[in-house]
PDB file of C-alpha atoms in Angstrom:
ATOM      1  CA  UNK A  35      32.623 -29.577 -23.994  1.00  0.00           C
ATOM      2  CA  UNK A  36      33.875 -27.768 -20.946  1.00  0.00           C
ATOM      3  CA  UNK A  37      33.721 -28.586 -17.540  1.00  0.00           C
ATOM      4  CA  UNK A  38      30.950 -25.940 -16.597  1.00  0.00           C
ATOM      5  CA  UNK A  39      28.289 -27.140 -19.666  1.00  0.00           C
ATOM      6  CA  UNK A  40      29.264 -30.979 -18.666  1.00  0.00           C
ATOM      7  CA  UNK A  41      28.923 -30.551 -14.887  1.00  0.00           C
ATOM      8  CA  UNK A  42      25.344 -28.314 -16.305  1.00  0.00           C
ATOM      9  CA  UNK A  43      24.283 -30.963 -18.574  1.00  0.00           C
ATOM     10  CA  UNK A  44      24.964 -33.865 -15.592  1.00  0.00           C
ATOM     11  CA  UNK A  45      23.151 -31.638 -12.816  1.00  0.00           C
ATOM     12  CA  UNK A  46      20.338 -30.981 -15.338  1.00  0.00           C
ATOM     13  CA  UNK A  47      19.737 -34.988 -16.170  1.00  0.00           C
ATOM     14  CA  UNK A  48      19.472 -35.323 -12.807  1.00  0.00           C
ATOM     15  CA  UNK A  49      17.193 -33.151 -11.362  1.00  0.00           C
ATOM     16  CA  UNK A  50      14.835 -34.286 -14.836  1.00  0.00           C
ATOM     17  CA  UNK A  51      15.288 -38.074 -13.402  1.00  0.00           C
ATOM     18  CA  UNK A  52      14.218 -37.139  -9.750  1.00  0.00           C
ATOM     19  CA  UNK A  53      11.286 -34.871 -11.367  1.00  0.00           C
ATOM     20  CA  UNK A  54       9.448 -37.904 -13.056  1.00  0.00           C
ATOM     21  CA  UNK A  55      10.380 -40.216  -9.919  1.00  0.00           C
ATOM     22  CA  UNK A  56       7.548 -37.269  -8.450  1.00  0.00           C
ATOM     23  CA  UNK A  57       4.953 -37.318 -11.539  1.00  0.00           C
ATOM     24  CA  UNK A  58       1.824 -37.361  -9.246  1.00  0.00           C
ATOM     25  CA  UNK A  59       3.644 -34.261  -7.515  1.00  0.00           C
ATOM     26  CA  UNK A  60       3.999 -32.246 -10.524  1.00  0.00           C
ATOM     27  CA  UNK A  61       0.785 -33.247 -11.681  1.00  0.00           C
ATOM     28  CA  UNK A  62      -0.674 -31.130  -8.967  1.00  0.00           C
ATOM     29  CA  UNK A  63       1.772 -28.710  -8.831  1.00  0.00           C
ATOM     30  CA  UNK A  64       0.767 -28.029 -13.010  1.00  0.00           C
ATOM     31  CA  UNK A  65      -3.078 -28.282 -12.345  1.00  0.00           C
ATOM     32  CA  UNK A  66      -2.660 -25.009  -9.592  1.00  0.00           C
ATOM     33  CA  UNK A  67      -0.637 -23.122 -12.494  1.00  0.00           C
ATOM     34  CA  UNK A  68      -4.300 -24.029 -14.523  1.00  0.00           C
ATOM     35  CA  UNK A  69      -6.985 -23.298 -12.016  1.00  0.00           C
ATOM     36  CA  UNK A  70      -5.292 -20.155 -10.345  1.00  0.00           C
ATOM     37  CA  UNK A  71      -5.448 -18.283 -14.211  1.00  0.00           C
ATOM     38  CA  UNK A  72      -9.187 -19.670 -14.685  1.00  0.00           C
ATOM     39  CA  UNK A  73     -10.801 -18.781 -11.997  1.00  0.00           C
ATOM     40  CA  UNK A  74      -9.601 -15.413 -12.499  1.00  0.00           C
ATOM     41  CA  UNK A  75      -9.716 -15.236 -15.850  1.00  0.00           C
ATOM     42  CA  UNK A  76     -14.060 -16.302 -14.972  1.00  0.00           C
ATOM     43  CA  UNK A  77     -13.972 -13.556 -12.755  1.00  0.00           C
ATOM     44  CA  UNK A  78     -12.695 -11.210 -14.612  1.00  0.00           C
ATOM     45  CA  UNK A  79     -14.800 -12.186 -18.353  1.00  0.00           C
ATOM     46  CA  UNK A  80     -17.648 -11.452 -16.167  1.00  0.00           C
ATOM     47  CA  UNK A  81     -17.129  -8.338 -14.755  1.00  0.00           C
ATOM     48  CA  UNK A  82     -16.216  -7.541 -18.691  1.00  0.00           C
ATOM     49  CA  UNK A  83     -19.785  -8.734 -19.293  1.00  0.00           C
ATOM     50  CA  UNK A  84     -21.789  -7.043 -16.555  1.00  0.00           C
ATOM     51  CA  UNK A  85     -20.093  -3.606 -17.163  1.00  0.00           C
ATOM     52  CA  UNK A  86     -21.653  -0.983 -19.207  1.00  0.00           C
ATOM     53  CA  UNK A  87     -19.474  -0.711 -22.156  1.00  0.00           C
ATOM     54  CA  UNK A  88     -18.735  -4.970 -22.115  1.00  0.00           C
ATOM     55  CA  UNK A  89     -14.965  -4.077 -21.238  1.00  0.00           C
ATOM     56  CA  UNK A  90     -12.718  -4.206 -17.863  1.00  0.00           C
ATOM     57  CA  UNK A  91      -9.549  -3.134 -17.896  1.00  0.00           C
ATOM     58  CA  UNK A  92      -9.655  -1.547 -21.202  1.00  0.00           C
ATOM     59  CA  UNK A  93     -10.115  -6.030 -22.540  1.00  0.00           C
ATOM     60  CA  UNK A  94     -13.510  -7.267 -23.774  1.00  0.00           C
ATOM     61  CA  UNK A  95     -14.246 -10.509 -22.361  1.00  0.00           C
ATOM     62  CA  UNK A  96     -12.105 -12.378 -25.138  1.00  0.00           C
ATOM     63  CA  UNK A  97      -9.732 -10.292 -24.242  1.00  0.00           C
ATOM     64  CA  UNK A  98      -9.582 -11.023 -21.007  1.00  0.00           C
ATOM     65  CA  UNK A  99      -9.673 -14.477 -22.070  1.00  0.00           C
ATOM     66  CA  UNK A 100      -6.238 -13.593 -24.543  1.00  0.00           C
ATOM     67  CA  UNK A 101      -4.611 -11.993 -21.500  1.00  0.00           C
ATOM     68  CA  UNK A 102      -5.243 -14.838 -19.198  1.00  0.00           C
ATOM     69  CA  UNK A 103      -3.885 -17.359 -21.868  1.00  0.00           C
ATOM     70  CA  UNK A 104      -0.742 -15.987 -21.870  1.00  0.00           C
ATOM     71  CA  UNK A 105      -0.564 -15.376 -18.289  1.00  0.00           C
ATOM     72  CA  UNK A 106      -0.853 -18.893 -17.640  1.00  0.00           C
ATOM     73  CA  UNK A 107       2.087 -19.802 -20.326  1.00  0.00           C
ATOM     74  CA  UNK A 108       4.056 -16.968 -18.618  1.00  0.00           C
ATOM     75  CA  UNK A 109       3.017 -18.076 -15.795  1.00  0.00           C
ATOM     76  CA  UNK A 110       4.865 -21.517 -15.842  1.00  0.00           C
ATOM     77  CA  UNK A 111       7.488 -20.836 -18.012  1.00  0.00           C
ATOM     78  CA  UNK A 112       8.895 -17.942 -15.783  1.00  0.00           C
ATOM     79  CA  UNK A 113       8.222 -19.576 -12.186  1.00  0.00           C
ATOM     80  CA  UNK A 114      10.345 -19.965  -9.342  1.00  0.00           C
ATOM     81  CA  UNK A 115      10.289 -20.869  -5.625  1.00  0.00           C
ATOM     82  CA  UNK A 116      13.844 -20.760  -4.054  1.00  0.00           C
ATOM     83  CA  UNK A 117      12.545 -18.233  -1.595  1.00  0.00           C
ATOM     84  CA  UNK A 118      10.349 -21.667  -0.340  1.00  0.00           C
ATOM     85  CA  UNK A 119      13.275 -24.076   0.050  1.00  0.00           C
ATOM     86  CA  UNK A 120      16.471 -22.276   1.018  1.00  0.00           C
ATOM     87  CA  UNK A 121      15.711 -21.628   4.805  1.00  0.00           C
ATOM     88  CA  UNK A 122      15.570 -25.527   4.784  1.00  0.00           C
ATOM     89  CA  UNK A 123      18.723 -26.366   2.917  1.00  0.00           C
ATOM     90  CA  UNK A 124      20.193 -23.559   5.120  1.00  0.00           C
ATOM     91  CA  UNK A 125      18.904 -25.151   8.886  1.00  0.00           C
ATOM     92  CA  UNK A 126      19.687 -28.873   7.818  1.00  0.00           C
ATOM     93  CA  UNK A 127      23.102 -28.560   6.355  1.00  0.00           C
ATOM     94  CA  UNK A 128      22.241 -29.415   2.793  1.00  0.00           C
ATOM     95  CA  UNK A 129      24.571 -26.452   1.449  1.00  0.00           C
ATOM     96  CA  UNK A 130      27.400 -27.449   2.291  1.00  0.00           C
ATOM     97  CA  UNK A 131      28.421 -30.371   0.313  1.00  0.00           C
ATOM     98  CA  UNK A 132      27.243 -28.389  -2.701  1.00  0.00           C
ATOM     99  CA  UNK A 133      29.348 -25.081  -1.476  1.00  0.00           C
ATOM    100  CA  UNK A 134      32.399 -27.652  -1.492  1.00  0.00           C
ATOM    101  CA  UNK A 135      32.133 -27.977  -5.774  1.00  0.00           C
ATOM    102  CA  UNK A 136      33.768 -25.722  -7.707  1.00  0.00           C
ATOM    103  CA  UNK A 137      30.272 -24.356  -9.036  1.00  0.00           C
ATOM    104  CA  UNK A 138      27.757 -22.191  -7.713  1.00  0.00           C
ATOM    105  CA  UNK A 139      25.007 -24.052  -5.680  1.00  0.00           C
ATOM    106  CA  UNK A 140      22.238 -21.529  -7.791  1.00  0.00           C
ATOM    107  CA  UNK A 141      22.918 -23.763 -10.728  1.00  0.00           C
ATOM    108  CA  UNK A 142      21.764 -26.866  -9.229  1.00  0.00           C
ATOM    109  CA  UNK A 143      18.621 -25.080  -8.236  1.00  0.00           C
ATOM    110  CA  UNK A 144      18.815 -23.449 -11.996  1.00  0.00           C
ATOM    111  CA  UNK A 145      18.666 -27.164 -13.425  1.00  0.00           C
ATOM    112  CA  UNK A 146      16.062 -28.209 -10.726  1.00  0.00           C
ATOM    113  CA  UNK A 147      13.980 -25.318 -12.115  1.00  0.00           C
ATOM    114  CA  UNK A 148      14.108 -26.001 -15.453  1.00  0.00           C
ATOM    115  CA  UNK A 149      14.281 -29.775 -14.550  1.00  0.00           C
ATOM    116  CA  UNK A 150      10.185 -29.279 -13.223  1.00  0.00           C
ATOM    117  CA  UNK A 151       9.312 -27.285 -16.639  1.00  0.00           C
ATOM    118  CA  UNK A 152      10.742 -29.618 -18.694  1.00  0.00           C
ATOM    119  CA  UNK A 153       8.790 -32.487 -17.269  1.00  0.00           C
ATOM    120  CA  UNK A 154       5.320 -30.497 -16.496  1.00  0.00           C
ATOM    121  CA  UNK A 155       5.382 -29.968 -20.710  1.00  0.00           C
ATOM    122  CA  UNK A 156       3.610 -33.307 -20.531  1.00  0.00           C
ATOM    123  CA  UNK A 157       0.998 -32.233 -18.202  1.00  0.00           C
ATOM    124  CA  UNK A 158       0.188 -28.399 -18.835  1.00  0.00           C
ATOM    125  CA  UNK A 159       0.217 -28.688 -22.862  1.00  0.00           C
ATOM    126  CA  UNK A 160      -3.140 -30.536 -23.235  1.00  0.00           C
ATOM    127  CA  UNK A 161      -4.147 -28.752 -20.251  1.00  0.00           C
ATOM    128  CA  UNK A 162      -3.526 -25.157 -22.319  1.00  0.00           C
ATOM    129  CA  UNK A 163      -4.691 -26.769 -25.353  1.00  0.00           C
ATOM    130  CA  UNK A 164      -8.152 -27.754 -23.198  1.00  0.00           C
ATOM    131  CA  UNK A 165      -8.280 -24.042 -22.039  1.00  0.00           C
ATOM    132  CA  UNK A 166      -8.086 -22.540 -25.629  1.00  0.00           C
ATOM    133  CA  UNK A 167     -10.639 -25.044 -27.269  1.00  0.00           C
ATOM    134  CA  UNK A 168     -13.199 -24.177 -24.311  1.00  0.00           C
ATOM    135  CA  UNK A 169     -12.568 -20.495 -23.730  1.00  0.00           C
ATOM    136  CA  UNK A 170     -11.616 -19.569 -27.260  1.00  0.00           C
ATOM    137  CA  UNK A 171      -9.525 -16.671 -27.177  1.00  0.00           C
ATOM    138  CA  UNK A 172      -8.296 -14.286 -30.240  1.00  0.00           C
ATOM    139  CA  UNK A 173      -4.953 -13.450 -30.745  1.00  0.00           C
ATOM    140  CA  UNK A 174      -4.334 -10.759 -33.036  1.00  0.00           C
ATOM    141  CA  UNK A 175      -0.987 -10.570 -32.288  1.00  0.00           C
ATOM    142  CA  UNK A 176       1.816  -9.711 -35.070  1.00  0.00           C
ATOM    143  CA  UNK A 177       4.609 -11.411 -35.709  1.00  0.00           C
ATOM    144  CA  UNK A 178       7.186  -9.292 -34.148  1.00  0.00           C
ATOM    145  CA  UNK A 179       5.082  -9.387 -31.193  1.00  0.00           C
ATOM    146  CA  UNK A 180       4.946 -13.361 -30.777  1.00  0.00           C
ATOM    147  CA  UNK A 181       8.854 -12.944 -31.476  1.00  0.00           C
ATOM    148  CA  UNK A 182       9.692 -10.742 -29.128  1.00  0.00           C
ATOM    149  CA  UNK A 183       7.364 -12.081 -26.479  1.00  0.00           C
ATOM    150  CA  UNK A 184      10.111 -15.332 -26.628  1.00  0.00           C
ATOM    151  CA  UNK A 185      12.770 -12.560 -25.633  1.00  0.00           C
ATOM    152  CA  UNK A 186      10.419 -10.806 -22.587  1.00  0.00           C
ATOM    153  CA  UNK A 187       9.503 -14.732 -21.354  1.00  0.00           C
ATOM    154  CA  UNK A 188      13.652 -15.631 -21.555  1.00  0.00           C
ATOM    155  CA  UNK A 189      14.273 -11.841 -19.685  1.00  0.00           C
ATOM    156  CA  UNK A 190      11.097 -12.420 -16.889  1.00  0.00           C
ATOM    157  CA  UNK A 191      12.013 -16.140 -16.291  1.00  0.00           C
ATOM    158  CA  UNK A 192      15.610 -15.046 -14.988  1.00  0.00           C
ATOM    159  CA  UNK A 193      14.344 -11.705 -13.258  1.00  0.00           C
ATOM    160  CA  UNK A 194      11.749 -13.874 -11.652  1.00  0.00           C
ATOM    161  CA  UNK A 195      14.644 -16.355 -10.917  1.00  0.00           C
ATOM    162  CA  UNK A 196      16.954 -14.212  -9.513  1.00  0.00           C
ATOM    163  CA  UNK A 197      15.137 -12.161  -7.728  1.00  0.00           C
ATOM    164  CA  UNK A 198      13.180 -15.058  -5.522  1.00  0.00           C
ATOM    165  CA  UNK A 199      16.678 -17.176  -5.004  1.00  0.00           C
ATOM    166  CA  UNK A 200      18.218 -13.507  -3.836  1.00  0.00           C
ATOM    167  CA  UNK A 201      15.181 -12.982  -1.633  1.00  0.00           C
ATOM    168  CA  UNK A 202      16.052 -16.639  -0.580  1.00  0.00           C
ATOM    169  CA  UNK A 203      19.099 -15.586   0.786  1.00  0.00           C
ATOM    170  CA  UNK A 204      17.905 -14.243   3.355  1.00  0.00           C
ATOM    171  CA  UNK A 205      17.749 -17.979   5.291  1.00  0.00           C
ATOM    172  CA  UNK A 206      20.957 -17.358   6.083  1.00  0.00           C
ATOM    173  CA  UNK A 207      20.458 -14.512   8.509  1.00  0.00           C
ATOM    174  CA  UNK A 208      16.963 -15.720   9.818  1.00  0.00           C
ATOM    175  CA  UNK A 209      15.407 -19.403  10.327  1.00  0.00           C
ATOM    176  CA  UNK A 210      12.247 -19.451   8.763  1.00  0.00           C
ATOM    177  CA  UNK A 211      11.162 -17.873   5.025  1.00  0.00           C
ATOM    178  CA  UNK A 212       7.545 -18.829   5.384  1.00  0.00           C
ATOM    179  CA  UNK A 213       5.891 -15.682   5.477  1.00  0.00           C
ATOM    180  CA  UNK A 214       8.780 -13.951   3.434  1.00  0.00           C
ATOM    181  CA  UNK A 215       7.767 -16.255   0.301  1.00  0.00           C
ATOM    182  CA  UNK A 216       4.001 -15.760   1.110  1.00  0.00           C
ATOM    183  CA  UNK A 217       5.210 -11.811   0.567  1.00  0.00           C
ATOM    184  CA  UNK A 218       6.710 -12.380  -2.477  1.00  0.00           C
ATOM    185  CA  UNK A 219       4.130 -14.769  -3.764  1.00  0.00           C
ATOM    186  CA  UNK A 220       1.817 -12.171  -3.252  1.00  0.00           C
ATOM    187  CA  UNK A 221       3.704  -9.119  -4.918  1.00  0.00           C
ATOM    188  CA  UNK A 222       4.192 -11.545  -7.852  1.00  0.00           C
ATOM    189  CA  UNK A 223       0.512 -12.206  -7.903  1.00  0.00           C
ATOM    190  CA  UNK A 224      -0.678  -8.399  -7.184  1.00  0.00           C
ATOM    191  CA  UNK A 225       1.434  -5.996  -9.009  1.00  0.00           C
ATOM    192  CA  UNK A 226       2.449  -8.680 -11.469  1.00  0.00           C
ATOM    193  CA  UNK A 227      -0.455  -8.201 -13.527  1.00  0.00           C
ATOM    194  CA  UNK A 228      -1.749 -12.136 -12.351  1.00  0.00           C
ATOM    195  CA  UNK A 229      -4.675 -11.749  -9.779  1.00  0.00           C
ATOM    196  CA  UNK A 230      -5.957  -8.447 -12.063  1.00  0.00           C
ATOM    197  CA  UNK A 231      -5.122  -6.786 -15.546  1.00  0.00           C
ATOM    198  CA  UNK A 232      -2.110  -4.320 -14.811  1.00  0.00           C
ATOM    199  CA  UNK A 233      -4.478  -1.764 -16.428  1.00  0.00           C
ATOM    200  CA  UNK A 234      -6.894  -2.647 -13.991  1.00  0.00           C
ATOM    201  CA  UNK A 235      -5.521  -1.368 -10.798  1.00  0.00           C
ATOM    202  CA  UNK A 236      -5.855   1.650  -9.065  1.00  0.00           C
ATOM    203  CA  UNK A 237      -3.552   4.601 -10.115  1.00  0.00           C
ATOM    204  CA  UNK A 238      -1.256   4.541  -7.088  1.00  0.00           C
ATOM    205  CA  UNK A 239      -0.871   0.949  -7.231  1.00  0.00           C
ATOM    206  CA  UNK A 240       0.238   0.864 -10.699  1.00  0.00           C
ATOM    207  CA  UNK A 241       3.004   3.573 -10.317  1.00  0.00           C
ATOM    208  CA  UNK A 242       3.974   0.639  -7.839  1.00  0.00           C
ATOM    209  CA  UNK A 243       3.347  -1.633  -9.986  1.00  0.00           C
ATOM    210  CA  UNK A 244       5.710   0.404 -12.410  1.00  0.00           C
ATOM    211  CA  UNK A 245       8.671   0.753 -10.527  1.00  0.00           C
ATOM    212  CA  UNK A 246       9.297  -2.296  -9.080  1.00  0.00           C
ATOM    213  CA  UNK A 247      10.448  -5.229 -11.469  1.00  0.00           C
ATOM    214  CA  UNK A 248       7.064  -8.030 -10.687  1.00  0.00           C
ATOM    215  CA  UNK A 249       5.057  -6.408 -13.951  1.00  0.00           C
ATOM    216  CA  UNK A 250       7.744  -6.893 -15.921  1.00  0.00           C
ATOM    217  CA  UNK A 251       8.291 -10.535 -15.166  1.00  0.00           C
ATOM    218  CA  UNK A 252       4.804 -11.197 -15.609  1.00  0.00           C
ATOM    219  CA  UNK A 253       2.255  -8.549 -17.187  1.00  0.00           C
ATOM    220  CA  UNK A 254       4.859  -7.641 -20.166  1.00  0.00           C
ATOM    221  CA  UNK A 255       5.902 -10.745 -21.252  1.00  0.00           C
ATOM    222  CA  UNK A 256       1.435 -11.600 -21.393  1.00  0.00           C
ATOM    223  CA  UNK A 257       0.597  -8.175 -22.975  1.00  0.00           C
ATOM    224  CA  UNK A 258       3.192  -8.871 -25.513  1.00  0.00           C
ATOM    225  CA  UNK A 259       2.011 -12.215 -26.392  1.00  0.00           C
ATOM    226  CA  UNK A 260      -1.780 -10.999 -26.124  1.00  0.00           C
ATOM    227  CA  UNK A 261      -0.718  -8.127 -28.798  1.00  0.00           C
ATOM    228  CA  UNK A 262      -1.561  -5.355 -25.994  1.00  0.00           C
ATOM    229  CA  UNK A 263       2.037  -3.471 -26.644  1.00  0.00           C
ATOM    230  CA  UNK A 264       1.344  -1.756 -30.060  1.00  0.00           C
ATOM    231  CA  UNK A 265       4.253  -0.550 -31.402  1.00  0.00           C
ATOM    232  CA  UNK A 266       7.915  -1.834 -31.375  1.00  0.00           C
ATOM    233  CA  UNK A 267       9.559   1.184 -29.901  1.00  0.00           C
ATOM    234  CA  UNK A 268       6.984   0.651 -26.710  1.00  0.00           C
ATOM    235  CA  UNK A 269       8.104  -3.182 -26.934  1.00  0.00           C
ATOM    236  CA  UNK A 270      11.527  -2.359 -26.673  1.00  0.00           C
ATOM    237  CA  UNK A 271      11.105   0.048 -24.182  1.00  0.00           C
ATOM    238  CA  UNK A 272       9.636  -2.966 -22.056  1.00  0.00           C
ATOM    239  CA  UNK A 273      12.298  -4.722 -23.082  1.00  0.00           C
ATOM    240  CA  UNK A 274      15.176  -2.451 -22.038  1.00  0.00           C
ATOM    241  CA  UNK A 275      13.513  -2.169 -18.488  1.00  0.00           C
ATOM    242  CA  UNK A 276      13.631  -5.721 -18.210  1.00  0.00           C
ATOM    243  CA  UNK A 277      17.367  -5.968 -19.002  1.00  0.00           C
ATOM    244  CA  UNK A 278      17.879  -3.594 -16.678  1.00  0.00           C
ATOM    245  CA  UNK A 279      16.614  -5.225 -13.666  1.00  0.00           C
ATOM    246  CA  UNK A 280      17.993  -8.648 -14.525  1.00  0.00           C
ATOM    247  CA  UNK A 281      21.527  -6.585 -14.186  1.00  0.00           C
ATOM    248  CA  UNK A 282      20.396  -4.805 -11.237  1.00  0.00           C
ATOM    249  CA  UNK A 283      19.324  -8.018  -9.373  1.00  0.00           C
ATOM    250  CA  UNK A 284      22.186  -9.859 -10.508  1.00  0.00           C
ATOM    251  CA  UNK A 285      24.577  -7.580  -9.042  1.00  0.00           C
ATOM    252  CA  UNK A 286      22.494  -7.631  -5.774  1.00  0.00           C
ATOM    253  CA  UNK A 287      22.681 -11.129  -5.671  1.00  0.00           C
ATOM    254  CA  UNK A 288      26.361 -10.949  -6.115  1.00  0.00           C
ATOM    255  CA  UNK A 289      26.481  -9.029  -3.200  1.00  0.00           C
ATOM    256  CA  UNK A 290      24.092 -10.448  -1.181  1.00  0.00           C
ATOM    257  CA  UNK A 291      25.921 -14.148  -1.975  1.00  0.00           C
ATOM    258  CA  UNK A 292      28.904 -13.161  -0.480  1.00  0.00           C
ATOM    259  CA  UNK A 293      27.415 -11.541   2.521  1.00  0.00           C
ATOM    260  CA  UNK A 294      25.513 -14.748   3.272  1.00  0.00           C
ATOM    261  CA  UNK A 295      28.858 -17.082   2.357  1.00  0.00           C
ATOM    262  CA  UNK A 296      30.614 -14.942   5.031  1.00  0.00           C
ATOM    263  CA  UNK A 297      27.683 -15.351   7.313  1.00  0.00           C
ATOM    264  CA  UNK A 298      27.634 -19.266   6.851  1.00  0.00           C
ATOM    265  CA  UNK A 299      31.392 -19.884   6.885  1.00  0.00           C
ATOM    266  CA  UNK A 300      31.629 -18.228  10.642  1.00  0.00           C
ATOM    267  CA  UNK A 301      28.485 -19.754  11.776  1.00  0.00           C
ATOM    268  CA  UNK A 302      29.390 -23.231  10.714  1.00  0.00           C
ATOM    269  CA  UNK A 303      32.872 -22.773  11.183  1.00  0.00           C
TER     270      UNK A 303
END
């Protein structure tokens, strides 16, 4: 084994350790990833109900209750909230100890991140498995379609990733993230297809929606699972987009990463 996978491997034990010393934490943490999808998900089978043709969105009401399945898995498997923690490591000097080891600080907060999914497994499976027995949803999704959901989760769980710890960096040049994380919380939750069916919102929106890279971390990866992408070719379409902006945020972070290095070294120095 090298020295990056060991120093991985040791940083990732770690961070699993701390996350159980915190079990009543991450029980809460998990229950939010639950309730936020129900409640909408009852809001939304509703509306379904009450409207004329029993569909919103283009979903019946077990569809809606498909879609906001998977949008709960997706949900946990591809979050992140660096954009909530750096402006603290930043103001108290918790960087720099990890800027002095010959590995980027990202992967600590990489382990840390899978660290808290790893652990939550324990809480949020019967919690799923509750959700399916009550609310009963059909999948009629195909094989190729459960397969290369796996790929769209792996693709919007590092766009997610790497997008919030580049937003992040912006602690460096400012002192407080607060309402910059409530901002990207709430593009996440609004053009990510999580507060309302990407099909549900209004034209201009989803062009937004469209361009910018919070469907595809969310609403693909779900309307794959739920079997809403019909055909391969549109599937790999999705998929292509989402390759694309992992590059494109990767090589912003790159930038970005030295800026802010540059920025720390002659503030500290």
């Amino acid at each position: 084994m090298t020295a990056f996978p060991r120093a991985f491997a040791a940083m990732l034990r770690v961070n699993i350790a701390n996350m159980i010393q915190y079990r009543a934490e991450i029980l809460l943490w998990s229950f939010w990833g639950i309730i936020n999808p129900t409640v909408l998900y009852v809001m939304w089978a509703a509306a379904a109900g009450g409207s004329a043709d029993g569909t919103v969105a283009g979903l019946t009401r077990n569809g809606v209750a498909t879609y906001y399945f998977s949008i709960m898995v997706v949900g946990h498997l591809t979050s992140a909230w660096d954009v909530y923690e750096m402006s603290y490591l930043v103001r108290k000097g918790a960087l720099s100890p990890q800027l002095l080891r010959p590995i980027l600080p990202m992967w600590n907060s990489v382990t840390n991140n899978m660290a808290y999914k790893i652990t939550t497994m324990m809480f949020v499976l019967p919690m799923w498995t509750l959700f399916f027995l009550v609310v009963r949803p059909e999948f009629s999704t195909q094989p190729w379609q459960f397969l290369l959901a796996t790929v769209a989760v792996a693709l919007g769980a590092i766009l997610n990733y790497m997008m919030c710890y580049t937003v992040a960096l912006i602690a460096f040049w400012a002192t407080k993230l607060d309402a910059v994380g409530e901002i990207y919380f709430g593009m996440c939750m609004m053009l990510g297809g999580r507060v309302a069916p990407i099909d549900g919102l209004p034209p201009v929106v989803l062009e937004i929606a469209n361009a910018l890279p919070f469907r595809w971390m969310f609403a693909f990866p779900a309307e794959l699972m739920s079997g809403l992408v019909p055909t391969p070719q549109e599937a790999m379409a999705g998929l292509g987009i989402q390759a694309a902006w992992v590059v494109f945020v990767i090589v912003l972070f790159k930038v970005v990463w030295r800026a802010a290095i540059r920025r720390y070294s002659a503030v500290s120095g």
